[in-house]
Amino acid sequence: MADLPHYWRSLPSDSDLKARYAPPAAAKGGAPGALGALVVGVVVAANGAILLGLLVAAGGLGWGVLVYKATAYAEQQRAAWESSRVCLACTGQF
């Protein structure tokens, strides 16, 4: 048995197992865009177009929630990968 991250780093780059045991992808950052949409919505609402501003702000807030959940899920997957082990005899993951 070996720690999966250590085993993965020790594999040669041309190994077929390198892709099989690769860490999960990191979440793509979308928080600046969501924050920008929220700010634009507030500015539009403050300049008189209240309904449009609230709609844009709500969209930015919803987008921010989705980005937050995607980031939390990716971090959870990454933590599970970090604590995984691999059997060197049967190459099964645990």
C-alpha positions as semicolon CSV with decimal commas, in nm:
position;residue;x (nm);y (nm);z (nm)
1;M;0,000;0,000;0,000
2;A;0,114;0,350;-0,076
3;D;-0,029;0,699;-0,052
4;L;-0,191;0,779;-0,385
5;P;-0,047;1,131;-0,424
6;H;0,306;1,007;-0,350
7;Y;0,262;0,712;-0,585
8;W;0,122;0,936;-0,861
9;R;0,414;1,179;-0,834
10;S;0,663;0,891;-0,854
11;L;0,522;0,752;-1,180
12;P;0,713;0,832;-1,502
13;S;0,539;1,087;-1,723
14;D;0,479;0,833;-2,002
15;S;0,308;0,580;-1,772
16;D;-0,052;0,481;-1,849
17;L;-0,125;0,492;-1,476
18;K;-0,036;0,863;-1,464
19;A;-0,371;0,957;-1,621
20;R;-0,564;0,691;-1,429
21;Y;-0,451;0,815;-1,088
22;A;-0,438;1,186;-1,172
23;P;-0,579;1,427;-0,916
24;P;-0,923;1,576;-0,976
25;A;-0,933;1,900;-1,170
26;A;-0,934;2,222;-0,973
27;A;-1,242;2,443;-0,991
28;K;-1,226;2,721;-1,244
29;G;-1,244;3,066;-1,089
30;G;-1,559;3,257;-1,172
31;A;-1,590;3,457;-0,852
32;P;-1,460;3,785;-0,999
33;G;-1,723;3,773;-1,275
34;A;-2,002;3,699;-1,028
35;L;-1,887;3,979;-0,799
36;G;-1,869;4,213;-1,098
37;A;-2,225;4,129;-1,201
38;L;-2,343;4,193;-0,847
39;V;-2,171;4,533;-0,838
40;V;-2,304;4,629;-1,183
41;G;-2,654;4,536;-1,068
42;V;-2,625;4,759;-0,763
43;V;-2,490;5,048;-0,971
44;V;-2,769;5,012;-1,228
45;A;-3,029;5,002;-0,950
46;A;-2,877;5,311;-0,788
47;N;-2,893;5,500;-1,120
48;G;-3,270;5,458;-1,153
49;A;-3,336;5,129;-1,333
50;I;-3,430;4,951;-1,013
51;L;-3,595;4,643;-1,163
52;L;-3,312;4,584;-1,411
53;G;-3,052;4,646;-1,141
54;L;-3,214;4,401;-0,903
55;L;-3,239;4,142;-1,180
56;V;-2,868;4,177;-1,268
57;A;-2,770;4,173;-0,898
58;A;-2,980;3,859;-0,838
59;G;-2,815;3,695;-1,139
60;G;-2,471;3,782;-1,002
61;L;-2,565;3,647;-0,662
62;G;-2,696;3,322;-0,814
63;W;-2,382;3,288;-1,023
64;G;-2,173;3,341;-0,710
65;V;-2,360;3,065;-0,527
66;L;-2,299;2,824;-0,816
67;V;-1,928;2,913;-0,824
68;Y;-1,904;2,863;-0,448
69;K;-2,070;2,520;-0,465
70;A;-1,850;2,410;-0,756
71;T;-1,538;2,519;-0,569
72;A;-1,645;2,341;-0,250
73;Y;-1,716;2,021;-0,446
74;A;-1,377;2,036;-0,622
75;E;-1,199;2,087;-0,289
76;Q;-1,387;1,792;-0,141
77;Q;-1,282;1,570;-0,432
78;R;-0,924;1,690;-0,402
79;A;-0,919;1,615;-0,027
80;A;-1,052;1,265;-0,089
81;W;-0,779;1,209;-0,352
82;E;-0,512;1,337;-0,111
83;S;-0,615;1,085;0,155
84;S;-0,650;0,788;-0,084
85;R;-0,420;0,490;-0,090
86;V;-0,329;0,255;-0,373
87;C;-0,248;-0,115;-0,356
88;L;0,079;-0,176;-0,537
89;A;-0,010;-0,540;-0,601
90;C;-0,355;-0,502;-0,757
91;T;-0,346;-0,123;-0,834
92;G;-0,684;-0,077;-0,660
93;Q;-0,769;0,248;-0,484
94;F;-0,887;0,270;-0,126
